Amino acid sequence: MSVAIRVIPCLDVDAGRVVKGINFEGLRDAGDPVELAHRYDRAGADELTFLDVTASSGARETVFDVVSRTAEEVFIPLTVGGGVRTVEDVDRLLRYGADKASINSAAVARPDVIDEITRHFGSQVLVLSVDARRTHDGSTPSGFEITTHGGRKGTGIDAVAWAKEAADRGVGEILLNSIDADGTRDGFDLEMIRAVRAAVNVPLIASGGAGVPEHFPPAIAAGADAVLAASIFHFGPDNAIADVKKAISDAGYPVR
């Protein structure tokens, strides 16, 4: 692996504040998104992901003013998701300072929107956010199911098959979120990462469950090209990004 592993803090934003829960529930305040973005940029983050976590469930638009103010504070790539439904939504986000747009619920509802966005802007602009949870009833071949609306709605759609379809349609990256591991700080869902990695060739961002720096190298070994986390950066030590990069480097993977 010659490409440097990217370390990406995630800002889950609700009503203009960064929040963090467990399994997408029980959200607690983690600070001001603009201040946190500035701090993470200075601390060595490779990218930032900004997710308006209630935009889809509440049928609200992404908080564009916060996106704009965040973009002014950071000099690293900024991905923004939550409530992205159309080519026009992506166009507006890019004009407000985002580098990439993340889509989830709208793509599940109408997969053709992937084709429309990538045809208009190119694959590099679109990240598919896959919020997946384990199924225990044999309802999906892979054992993982897509959820939408911030993890609140099951779909019965196989997560691995959906990731492959989206990659075939042209998404530039896949952000794989484990609903079961989210916020637990018990480690990434390595089985899920391996399953999706085996099905797609596009860059894969692992998310959900990181609690200590030692959790990150196994996710990379499972197939992740980038690692995304929130709790360890929001509530951990000030040098958490440097600690994570050291753990990745010590495991033999290139970092920036």
Coordinates of N, CA and C in Angstrom, one line a residue:
M1 N 0.9 -1.2 0.0 CA 0.0 0.0 0.0 C 0.9 1.2 0.0
S2 N 0.8 2.0 -1.1 CA 1.7 3.1 -1.2 C 1.0 4.5 -1.0
V3 N -0.3 4.5 -1.1 CA -1.0 5.7 -0.9 C -1.2 5.9 0.6
A4 N -0.9 7.1 1.1 CA -1.0 7.4 2.5 C -2.4 7.3 3.0
I5 N -2.5 6.7 4.2 CA -3.8 6.5 4.9 C -4.3 7.8 5.4
R6 N -5.6 8.2 5.1 CA -6.1 9.4 5.6 C -6.8 9.3 6.9
V7 N -6.6 10.2 7.8 CA -7.2 10.3 9.1 C -8.2 11.4 9.1
I8 N -9.5 11.1 9.3 CA -10.6 12.0 9.1 C -11.5 12.2 10.3
P9 N -11.4 13.3 11.0 CA -12.4 13.6 12.1 C -13.8 13.8 11.5
C10 N -14.8 13.4 12.2 CA -16.2 13.6 11.7 C -16.9 14.5 12.6
L11 N -17.5 15.6 12.1 CA -18.3 16.5 12.8 C -19.8 16.2 12.5
D12 N -20.5 15.5 13.5 CA -21.9 15.3 13.4 C -22.6 16.5 13.9
V13 N -23.3 17.2 13.1 CA -23.9 18.5 13.5 C -25.4 18.4 13.5
D14 N -26.0 19.0 14.6 CA -27.4 19.0 14.9 C -27.7 20.5 15.4
A15 N -28.5 21.2 14.6 CA -28.9 22.5 15.0 C -27.7 23.4 15.2
G16 N -26.7 23.2 14.4 CA -25.5 24.1 14.4 C -24.5 23.8 15.5
R17 N -24.6 22.6 16.2 CA -23.7 22.2 17.2 C -23.2 20.8 16.8
V18 N -21.9 20.5 17.2 CA -21.4 19.2 17.0 C -21.9 18.3 18.1
V19 N -22.5 17.1 17.8 CA -23.0 16.2 18.8 C -22.4 14.8 18.5
K20 N -22.5 14.0 19.5 CA -22.1 12.6 19.4 C -22.9 11.7 20.3
G21 N -23.4 10.6 19.7 CA -24.2 9.6 20.5 C -23.5 8.2 20.5
I22 N -24.4 7.2 20.8 CA -24.0 5.8 20.7 C -25.0 5.1 19.9
N23 N -24.6 4.4 18.9 CA -25.5 3.7 17.9 C -26.5 4.7 17.3
F24 N -26.0 5.9 17.1 CA -26.8 7.0 16.5 C -27.9 7.6 17.4
E25 N -27.8 7.3 18.7 CA -28.8 7.8 19.6 C -28.2 8.4 20.8
G26 N -29.0 9.1 21.6 CA -28.5 9.7 22.9 C -27.4 10.8 22.6
L27 N -27.7 11.7 21.7 CA -26.7 12.7 21.3 C -26.4 13.6 22.4
R28 N -25.1 13.9 22.5 CA -24.6 14.9 23.5 C -23.7 16.0 22.8
D29 N -23.7 17.1 23.4 CA -23.0 18.3 22.8 C -21.5 18.0 22.8
A30 N -20.8 18.3 21.7 CA -19.4 18.2 21.6 C -18.7 19.5 21.2
G31 N -19.4 20.6 21.0 CA -18.8 21.8 20.7 C -19.3 22.5 19.4
D32 N -18.6 23.6 19.1 CA -18.9 24.4 18.0 C -18.2 23.9 16.7
P33 N -18.9 23.6 15.6 CA -18.2 23.0 14.5 C -17.1 23.8 13.9
V34 N -17.2 25.1 13.9 CA -16.2 25.9 13.3 C -14.9 25.9 14.1
E35 N -15.1 25.9 15.4 CA -13.9 25.8 16.3 C -13.2 24.5 16.2
L36 N -14.0 23.4 16.2 CA -13.5 22.1 16.1 C -12.8 21.9 14.8
A37 N -13.4 22.3 13.7 CA -12.7 22.2 12.4 C -11.4 22.9 12.4
H38 N -11.3 24.1 12.9 CA -10.1 24.8 13.0 C -9.0 24.0 13.8
R39 N -9.4 23.5 14.9 CA -8.5 22.7 15.8 C -8.0 21.5 15.1
Y40 N -8.9 20.8 14.4 CA -8.5 19.5 13.8 C -7.6 19.8 12.6
D41 N -7.8 20.9 11.9 CA -7.0 21.3 10.7 C -5.5 21.5 11.3
R42 N -5.4 22.3 12.3 CA -4.1 22.6 12.9 C -3.4 21.3 13.5
A43 N -4.2 20.4 13.9 CA -3.7 19.2 14.6 C -3.2 18.1 13.6
G44 N -3.5 18.3 12.3 CA -2.9 17.4 11.3 C -3.9 16.5 10.7
A45 N -5.2 16.8 10.8 CA -6.2 15.9 10.1 C -6.0 16.1 8.6
D46 N -6.3 15.0 7.9 CA -6.1 15.0 6.4 C -7.3 15.5 5.7
E47 N -8.5 15.3 6.3 CA -9.7 15.7 5.7 C -10.7 16.0 6.9
L48 N -11.8 16.6 6.6 CA -12.9 16.7 7.6 C -14.2 16.2 6.9
T49 N -15.0 15.5 7.7 CA -16.4 15.2 7.2 C -17.4 15.8 8.1
F50 N -18.3 16.5 7.5 CA -19.3 17.3 8.2 C -20.7 16.7 7.9
L51 N -21.4 16.1 8.9 CA -22.7 15.4 8.6 C -23.8 16.1 9.4
D52 N -24.7 16.6 8.7 CA -25.9 17.2 9.4 C -26.8 16.0 9.7
V53 N -26.7 15.5 10.9 CA -27.3 14.2 11.3 C -28.8 14.1 11.3
T54 N -29.5 15.3 11.4 CA -30.9 15.2 11.4 C -31.6 15.8 10.1
A55 N -30.7 16.1 9.1 CA -31.2 16.7 7.9 C -32.2 15.8 7.2
S56 N -31.9 14.6 7.0 CA -32.8 13.7 6.3 C -34.0 13.3 7.1
S57 N -33.9 13.0 8.4 CA -35.0 12.6 9.2 C -36.0 13.8 9.4
G58 N -35.4 15.0 9.5 CA -36.3 16.2 9.7 C -36.6 16.9 8.4
A59 N -36.2 16.3 7.3 CA -36.5 16.9 6.0 C -36.0 18.4 5.9
R60 N -34.8 18.6 6.6 CA -34.3 20.0 6.5 C -33.1 20.0 5.5
E61 N -32.8 21.2 5.1 CA -31.6 21.4 4.3 C -30.4 21.4 5.2
T62 N -29.3 21.1 4.6 CA -28.0 21.2 5.3 C -27.8 22.6 5.8
V63 N -27.2 22.8 6.9 CA -27.0 24.1 7.5 C -25.8 24.8 6.7
F64 N -26.2 25.5 5.6 CA -25.2 26.1 4.7 C -24.3 27.1 5.3
D65 N -24.9 27.9 6.2 CA -24.0 29.0 6.8 C -22.9 28.3 7.6
V66 N -23.2 27.2 8.3 CA -22.1 26.6 9.1 C -21.1 25.9 8.2
V67 N -21.6 25.4 7.1 CA -20.7 24.8 6.1 C -19.7 25.9 5.6
S68 N -20.3 27.1 5.3 CA -19.5 28.2 4.7 C -18.4 28.6 5.7
R69 N -18.9 28.8 7.0 CA -17.9 29.3 8.0 C -16.9 28.2 8.3
T70 N -17.2 26.9 8.2 CA -16.3 25.9 8.4 C -15.2 25.9 7.3
A71 N -15.7 26.0 6.1 CA -14.8 26.0 4.9 C -13.8 27.1 5.0
E72 N -14.2 28.2 5.5 CA -13.3 29.4 5.7 C -12.2 29.1 6.7
E73 N -12.4 28.1 7.6 CA -11.5 27.9 8.7 C -10.5 26.8 8.3
V74 N -10.8 25.9 7.3 CA -9.9 24.8 7.1 C -9.3 24.8 5.7
F75 N -8.2 24.2 5.6 CA -7.4 24.2 4.3 C -7.2 22.8 3.9
I76 N -8.0 21.9 4.3 CA -8.0 20.5 4.0 C -9.3 20.1 3.4
P77 N -9.4 19.0 2.6 CA -10.7 18.7 2.0 C -11.9 18.5 3.0
L78 N -13.0 19.1 2.6 CA -14.2 19.1 3.5 C -15.3 18.4 2.7
T79 N -15.8 17.3 3.3 CA -16.9 16.5 2.8 C -18.2 16.9 3.6
V80 N -19.3 17.2 3.0 CA -20.5 17.6 3.7 C -21.6 16.6 3.3
G81 N -22.4 16.1 4.2 CA -23.5 15.3 4.0 C -24.7 15.6 4.9
G82 N -25.8 15.0 4.6 CA -27.0 15.3 5.3 C -28.0 16.1 4.5
G83 N -29.1 15.4 4.1 CA -30.1 16.2 3.3 C -29.7 16.4 1.9
V84 N -28.6 15.8 1.4 CA -28.3 15.9 0.0 C -29.1 15.0 -0.9
R85 N -29.9 15.6 -1.8 CA -30.9 14.8 -2.6 C -30.8 15.0 -4.1
T86 N -30.1 16.1 -4.5 CA -30.2 16.4 -6.0 C -28.8 17.0 -6.4
V87 N -28.7 17.1 -7.8 CA -27.6 17.8 -8.4 C -27.5 19.2 -7.8
E88 N -28.6 19.9 -7.7 CA -28.7 21.3 -7.2 C -28.1 21.4 -5.8
D89 N -28.5 20.4 -4.9 CA -27.9 20.4 -3.5 C -26.4 20.3 -3.5
V90 N -25.9 19.4 -4.4 CA -24.4 19.3 -4.5 C -23.8 20.6 -5.0
D91 N -24.4 21.2 -6.0 CA -23.9 22.4 -6.6 C -23.8 23.5 -5.5
R92 N -24.9 23.6 -4.7 CA -24.9 24.6 -3.7 C -23.8 24.4 -2.6
L93 N -23.7 23.1 -2.2 CA -22.6 22.8 -1.2 C -21.3 23.2 -1.7
L94 N -21.0 22.8 -3.0 CA -19.7 23.2 -3.5 C -19.5 24.7 -3.6
R95 N -20.5 25.4 -3.9 CA -20.4 26.9 -3.9 C -20.2 27.5 -2.5
Y96 N -20.7 26.8 -1.5 CA -20.5 27.2 -0.1 C -19.2 26.8 0.5
G97 N -18.4 26.0 -0.3 CA -17.1 25.7 0.2 C -16.7 24.2 0.4
A98 N -17.7 23.3 0.2 CA -17.4 21.9 0.4 C -16.6 21.5 -0.8
D99 N -15.8 20.4 -0.6 CA -15.0 19.8 -1.7 C -15.7 18.6 -2.2
K100 N -16.4 17.9 -1.3 CA -17.1 16.7 -1.7 C -18.5 16.7 -1.0
A101 N -19.4 16.0 -1.6 CA -20.8 15.8 -1.0 C -21.0 14.3 -0.7
S102 N -21.6 14.1 0.5 CA -21.9 12.7 0.9 C -23.5 12.5 0.8
I103 N -23.8 11.4 0.2 CA -25.3 11.1 0.0 C -25.6 9.7 0.6
N104 N -26.8 9.6 1.2 CA -27.2 8.3 1.8 C -28.6 8.0 1.4
S105 N -29.6 8.6 2.2 CA -31.0 8.2 2.1 C -31.5 8.5 0.7
A106 N -31.1 9.6 0.1 CA -31.7 9.9 -1.2 C -31.2 8.9 -2.3
A107 N -30.0 8.4 -2.1 CA -29.5 7.5 -3.1 C -30.2 6.1 -3.0
V108 N -30.5 5.7 -1.7 CA -31.2 4.5 -1.5 C -32.6 4.6 -2.1
A109 N -33.2 5.7 -1.9 CA -34.6 5.9 -2.4 C -34.6 6.0 -4.0
R110 N -33.6 6.6 -4.6 CA -33.5 6.7 -6.0 C -32.1 6.6 -6.5
P111 N -31.6 5.4 -6.8 CA -30.2 5.2 -7.1 C -29.7 6.0 -8.3
D112 N -30.6 6.4 -9.2 CA -30.2 7.1 -10.4 C -29.6 8.5 -10.1
V113 N -29.9 9.0 -8.9 CA -29.3 10.3 -8.5 C -27.8 10.2 -8.4
I114 N -27.2 9.0 -8.2 CA -25.8 8.8 -8.2 C -25.2 9.1 -9.6
D115 N -25.9 8.5 -10.6 CA -25.5 8.8 -12.0 C -25.6 10.2 -12.4
E116 N -26.7 10.9 -11.9 CA -26.9 12.3 -12.3 C -25.8 13.2 -11.7
I117 N -25.4 12.9 -10.4 CA -24.4 13.8 -9.8 C -23.1 13.5 -10.3
T118 N -22.7 12.3 -10.5 CA -21.3 12.0 -11.0 C -21.2 12.4 -12.5
R119 N -22.2 12.3 -13.2 CA -22.2 12.8 -14.6 C -22.0 14.3 -14.7
H120 N -22.5 15.0 -13.7 CA -22.5 16.5 -13.7 C -21.2 17.0 -13.1
F121 N -20.7 16.4 -12.1 CA -19.5 16.9 -11.3 C -18.3 16.0 -11.4
G122 N -18.4 14.7 -11.8 CA -17.3 13.8 -11.7 C -17.4 12.9 -10.5
S123 N -16.9 11.7 -10.5 CA -17.0 10.8 -9.4 C -16.3 11.3 -8.2
Q124 N -15.2 12.1 -8.3 CA -14.4 12.5 -7.2 C -15.2 13.4 -6.2
V125 N -16.3 13.9 -6.6 CA -17.1 14.8 -5.8 C -18.1 14.1 -4.9
L126 N -18.4 12.8 -5.2 CA -19.5 12.1 -4.5 C -19.0 11.0 -3.6
V127 N -19.4 11.1 -2.4 CA -19.1 10.0 -1.4 C -20.4 9.3 -1.0
L128 N -20.5 8.0 -1.1 CA -21.7 7.3 -0.7 C -21.5 7.0 0.8
S129 N -22.4 7.4 1.6 CA -22.4 7.1 3.0 C -23.3 5.9 3.2
V130 N -22.7 4.8 3.7 CA -23.5 3.5 3.9 C -23.6 3.3 5.4
D131 N -24.8 3.5 6.0 CA -25.1 3.3 7.4 C -25.6 1.8 7.5
A132 N -24.8 0.9 7.9 CA -25.2 -0.5 7.9 C -25.2 -1.1 9.3
R133 N -26.1 -2.0 9.5 CA -26.1 -2.8 10.7 C -26.2 -4.3 10.4
R134 N -25.9 -5.1 11.4 CA -25.9 -6.5 11.3 C -27.4 -7.0 11.3
T135 N -27.6 -8.0 10.5 CA -28.9 -8.7 10.5 C -28.6 -10.1 11.1
H136 N -29.6 -10.6 11.9 CA -29.4 -11.9 12.5 C -30.4 -12.9 12.1
D137 N -31.2 -12.5 11.1 CA -32.3 -13.4 10.7 C -32.1 -14.0 9.3
G138 N -30.9 -13.8 8.7 CA -30.7 -14.3 7.4 C -31.4 -13.5 6.3
S139 N -31.9 -12.3 6.6 CA -32.6 -11.5 5.7 C -31.8 -10.9 4.6
T140 N -30.5 -10.8 4.8 CA -29.6 -10.3 3.8 C -28.4 -11.3 3.5
P141 N -28.0 -11.5 2.3 CA -27.0 -12.5 2.0 C -25.6 -12.2 2.8
S142 N -25.3 -10.9 2.9 CA -24.0 -10.6 3.6 C -24.1 -10.6 5.1
G143 N -25.3 -10.5 5.6 CA -25.5 -10.3 7.1 C -25.5 -8.9 7.5
F144 N -25.5 -8.0 6.5 CA -25.5 -6.5 6.8 C -26.6 -5.8 6.0
E145 N -27.3 -4.9 6.7 CA -28.4 -4.3 6.1 C -28.2 -2.8 6.0
I146 N -28.7 -2.1 5.0 CA -28.6 -0.7 4.9 C -29.7 -0.1 5.7
T147 N -29.4 1.0 6.4 CA -30.4 1.8 7.1 C -30.3 3.2 6.6
T148 N -31.4 4.0 6.8 CA -31.5 5.4 6.4 C -32.0 6.2 7.5
H149 N -32.0 7.5 7.3 CA -32.5 8.5 8.2 C -31.8 8.4 9.6
G150 N -30.5 8.5 9.4 CA -29.6 8.5 10.7 C -29.7 7.2 11.4
G151 N -29.8 6.1 10.7 CA -29.9 4.8 11.3 C -31.2 4.4 11.9
R152 N -32.2 5.2 11.7 CA -33.5 4.9 12.3 C -34.4 4.0 11.5
K153 N -34.2 3.9 10.2 CA -35.1 3.1 9.3 C -34.3 2.0 8.6
G154 N -34.7 0.8 8.9 CA -34.2 -0.4 8.1 C -34.8 -0.4 6.7
T155 N -34.0 -1.0 5.8 CA -34.5 -1.1 4.4 C -34.6 -2.5 3.9
G156 N -34.0 -3.5 4.5 CA -33.9 -4.8 4.0 C -33.0 -5.0 2.8
I157 N -32.2 -3.9 2.5 CA -31.3 -3.9 1.4 C -29.9 -4.4 1.8
D158 N -29.4 -5.3 1.1 CA -28.1 -5.9 1.5 C -27.0 -4.8 1.3
A159 N -26.2 -4.6 2.4 CA -25.3 -3.5 2.4 C -24.1 -3.7 1.4
V160 N -23.6 -4.9 1.3 CA -22.5 -5.2 0.4 C -22.9 -5.0 -1.0
A161 N -24.1 -5.6 -1.3 CA -24.6 -5.5 -2.7 C -24.9 -4.0 -3.1
W162 N -25.4 -3.2 -2.2 CA -25.6 -1.8 -2.4 C -24.3 -1.0 -2.6
A163 N -23.3 -1.3 -1.8 CA -22.0 -0.7 -2.0 C -21.4 -1.0 -3.4
K164 N -21.6 -2.2 -3.8 CA -21.1 -2.6 -5.1 C -21.9 -1.9 -6.2
E165 N -23.2 -1.8 -6.1 CA -24.0 -1.1 -7.1 C -23.6 0.3 -7.2
A166 N -23.4 1.0 -6.1 CA -23.1 2.4 -6.1 C -21.7 2.6 -6.7
A167 N -20.8 1.7 -6.4 CA -19.4 1.9 -7.0 C -19.5 1.7 -8.5
D168 N -20.3 0.7 -8.9 CA -20.5 0.5 -10.4 C -21.1 1.7 -11.0
R169 N -22.0 2.4 -10.3 CA -22.6 3.6 -10.8 C -21.7 4.8 -10.9
G170 N -20.6 4.8 -10.1 CA -19.6 5.8 -10.3 C -19.3 6.7 -9.0
V171 N -19.8 6.3 -7.8 CA -19.4 7.1 -6.6 C -17.9 7.0 -6.5
G172 N -17.3 8.1 -6.0 CA -15.9 8.2 -5.9 C -15.3 7.5 -4.7
E173 N -16.1 7.5 -3.6 CA -15.6 6.8 -2.3 C -16.9 6.3 -1.6
I174 N -16.6 5.3 -0.7 CA -17.7 4.8 0.2 C -17.3 5.0 1.6
L175 N -18.1 5.7 2.3 CA -18.0 5.9 3.8 C -18.8 4.9 4.5
L176 N -18.2 3.9 5.1 CA -18.9 2.7 5.7 C -19.0 2.9 7.2
N177 N -20.3 3.2 7.6 CA -20.5 3.4 9.0 C -21.2 2.2 9.6
S178 N -20.6 1.7 10.7 CA -21.2 0.6 11.4 C -22.2 1.2 12.5
I179 N -23.5 0.9 12.3 CA -24.5 1.4 13.3 C -24.2 0.7 14.6
D180 N -23.9 -0.6 14.6 CA -23.7 -1.3 15.8 C -22.5 -0.9 16.6
A181 N -21.4 -0.5 15.9 CA -20.2 -0.1 16.6 C -20.2 1.4 16.9
D182 N -21.0 2.2 16.3 CA -21.0 3.7 16.4 C -21.0 4.1 17.8
G183 N -20.0 4.9 18.2 CA -20.0 5.5 19.5 C -19.6 4.6 20.7
T184 N -19.5 3.3 20.4 CA -19.2 2.4 21.5 C -17.7 2.4 21.9
R185 N -16.8 2.9 21.0 CA -15.4 2.9 21.3 C -14.8 1.5 21.6
D186 N -15.4 0.5 21.0 CA -15.0 -0.9 21.2 C -14.2 -1.4 20.0
G187 N -14.0 -0.5 18.9 CA -13.3 -1.0 17.7 C -14.2 -1.0 16.5
F188 N -13.6 -1.0 15.4 CA -14.3 -1.0 14.1 C -14.9 -2.4 13.8
D189 N -15.9 -2.5 13.0 CA -16.5 -3.7 12.6 C -15.6 -4.3 11.4
L190 N -14.7 -5.1 11.7 CA -13.7 -5.5 10.8 C -14.3 -6.5 9.7
E191 N -15.3 -7.2 10.2 CA -15.9 -8.2 9.2 C -16.7 -7.4 8.1
M192 N -17.3 -6.3 8.6 CA -18.1 -5.5 7.6 C -17.1 -4.8 6.6
I193 N -16.0 -4.3 7.1 CA -15.0 -3.7 6.2 C -14.5 -4.7 5.2
R194 N -14.1 -5.9 5.7 CA -13.6 -6.9 4.8 C -14.6 -7.3 3.7
A195 N -15.9 -7.4 4.1 CA -16.9 -7.8 3.2 C -17.1 -6.7 2.1
V196 N -17.1 -5.5 2.4 CA -17.3 -4.4 1.4 C -16.0 -4.3 0.6
R197 N -14.9 -4.3 1.2 CA -13.6 -4.2 0.5 C -13.5 -5.3 -0.6
A198 N -14.0 -6.5 -0.3 CA -14.0 -7.6 -1.3 C -14.9 -7.3 -2.5
A199 N -15.9 -6.4 -2.3 CA -16.9 -6.2 -3.4 C -16.6 -4.9 -4.2
V200 N -15.8 -4.0 -3.7 CA -15.6 -2.7 -4.4 C -14.1 -2.4 -4.6
N201 N -13.8 -1.6 -5.6 CA -12.5 -1.1 -5.8 C -12.2 0.3 -5.5
V202 N -13.3 1.1 -5.2 CA -13.2 2.5 -4.9 C -12.6 2.7 -3.5
P203 N -12.1 3.8 -3.2 CA -11.6 4.1 -1.8 C -12.7 3.8 -0.8
L204 N -12.3 3.2 0.3 CA -13.2 2.9 1.4 C -12.8 3.5 2.7
I205 N -13.7 4.3 3.3 CA -13.5 5.0 4.5 C -14.2 4.2 5.6
A206 N -13.5 3.7 6.7 CA -14.1 3.0 7.8 C -14.5 3.9 8.9
S207 N -15.7 3.7 9.4 CA -16.3 4.6 10.4 C -17.1 3.7 11.4
G208 N -17.0 4.2 12.7 CA -17.8 3.6 13.7 C -17.1 2.7 14.6
G209 N -16.9 3.1 15.9 CA -16.3 2.2 16.9 C -14.9 2.5 17.4
A210 N -14.2 3.5 16.8 CA -12.9 3.7 17.3 C -12.8 4.3 18.7
G211 N -12.0 3.8 19.6 CA -11.9 4.3 20.9 C -10.5 4.6 21.4
V212 N -9.5 3.9 20.8 CA -8.1 4.1 21.1 C -7.3 4.1 19.8
P213 N -6.1 4.6 19.8 CA -5.3 4.6 18.5 C -5.1 3.2 18.0
E214 N -5.0 2.2 18.9 CA -4.7 0.8 18.5 C -5.9 0.2 17.6
H215 N -7.0 0.9 17.7 CA -8.2 0.3 16.9 C -8.0 0.6 15.4
F216 N -7.2 1.6 15.0 CA -7.2 2.0 13.6 C -6.4 1.1 12.7
P217 N -5.2 0.6 13.0 CA -4.5 -0.3 12.1 C -5.3 -1.6 11.7
P218 N -6.0 -2.2 12.6 CA -6.8 -3.4 12.1 C -7.8 -3.0 11.0
A219 N -8.4 -1.8 11.1 CA -9.4 -1.4 10.1 C -8.7 -1.3 8.7
I220 N -7.4 -0.8 8.8 CA -6.7 -0.6 7.5 C -6.3 -2.0 7.0
A221 N -5.9 -2.9 7.9 CA -5.6 -4.3 7.5 C -6.8 -5.0 6.9
A222 N -8.0 -4.6 7.3 CA -9.2 -5.2 6.8 C -9.6 -4.6 5.4
G223 N -8.9 -3.5 5.0 CA -9.2 -3.0 3.7 C -9.5 -1.5 3.6
A224 N -9.5 -0.8 4.7 CA -9.8 0.6 4.7 C -8.7 1.5 4.1
D225 N -9.0 2.4 3.2 CA -8.1 3.4 2.7 C -8.0 4.6 3.6
A226 N -9.0 4.9 4.4 CA -9.1 6.0 5.3 C -9.9 5.6 6.5
V227 N -9.6 6.3 7.6 CA -10.3 6.0 8.8 C -10.9 7.3 9.4
L228 N -12.2 7.1 9.8 CA -13.0 8.3 10.2 C -13.4 8.0 11.7
A229 N -13.4 9.0 12.5 CA -13.9 8.8 13.9 C -14.3 10.2 14.4
A230 N -15.0 10.1 15.5 CA -15.6 11.3 16.2 C -15.2 11.3 17.7
S231 N -15.7 10.3 18.4 CA -15.6 10.4 19.9 C -14.1 10.5 20.3
I232 N -13.2 9.7 19.8 CA -11.8 9.8 20.2 C -11.2 11.1 20.0
F233 N -11.7 11.9 19.0 CA -11.1 13.2 18.7 C -11.8 14.3 19.5
H234 N -13.2 14.1 19.7 CA -13.9 15.1 20.4 C -13.7 15.1 21.9
F235 N -13.6 13.9 22.4 CA -13.5 13.7 23.9 C -12.2 13.1 24.4
G236 N -11.3 12.8 23.5 CA -10.0 12.3 23.8 C -9.0 13.3 24.1
P237 N -7.7 12.9 24.2 CA -6.6 13.9 24.4 C -6.5 14.9 23.2
D238 N -5.8 16.0 23.5 CA -5.6 17.0 22.5 C -4.8 16.5 21.3
N239 N -3.9 15.6 21.6 CA -3.0 15.1 20.5 C -3.5 13.8 19.9
A240 N -4.8 13.5 20.0 CA -5.4 12.3 19.5 C -5.1 12.0 18.1
I241 N -5.1 13.0 17.2 CA -4.9 12.8 15.8 C -3.4 12.3 15.6
A242 N -2.5 13.0 16.3 CA -1.1 12.6 16.2 C -0.9 11.2 16.7
D243 N -1.6 10.8 17.8 CA -1.5 9.5 18.4 C -2.0 8.4 17.4
V244 N -3.1 8.7 16.7 CA -3.7 7.8 15.7 C -2.7 7.6 14.6
K245 N -2.1 8.7 14.1 CA -1.2 8.6 13.0 C 0.1 7.8 13.4
K246 N 0.5 8.0 14.6 CA 1.7 7.2 15.1 C 1.3 5.7 15.1
A247 N 0.1 5.4 15.6 CA -0.2 4.0 15.7 C -0.3 3.4 14.3
I248 N -0.8 4.1 13.3 CA -0.9 3.6 11.9 C 0.5 3.5 11.4
S249 N 1.3 4.5 11.6 CA 2.7 4.4 11.1 C 3.5 3.2 11.7
D250 N 3.3 3.1 13.0 CA 4.0 2.0 13.7 C 3.6 0.6 13.2
A251 N 2.4 0.6 12.7 CA 1.9 -0.7 12.2 C 2.4 -1.0 10.7
G252 N 3.1 0.0 10.2 CA 3.7 -0.2 8.9 C 3.0 0.4 7.7
Y253 N 2.0 1.3 8.0 CA 1.2 1.9 6.9 C 1.7 3.4 6.8
P254 N 1.7 3.8 5.5 CA 2.1 5.2 5.3 C 1.0 6.2 5.7
V255 N 1.5 7.3 6.4 CA 0.5 8.4 6.7 C 1.2 9.7 6.3
R256 N 0.4 10.7 6.3 CA 0.9 12.0 5.9 C 1.5 12.7 7.1

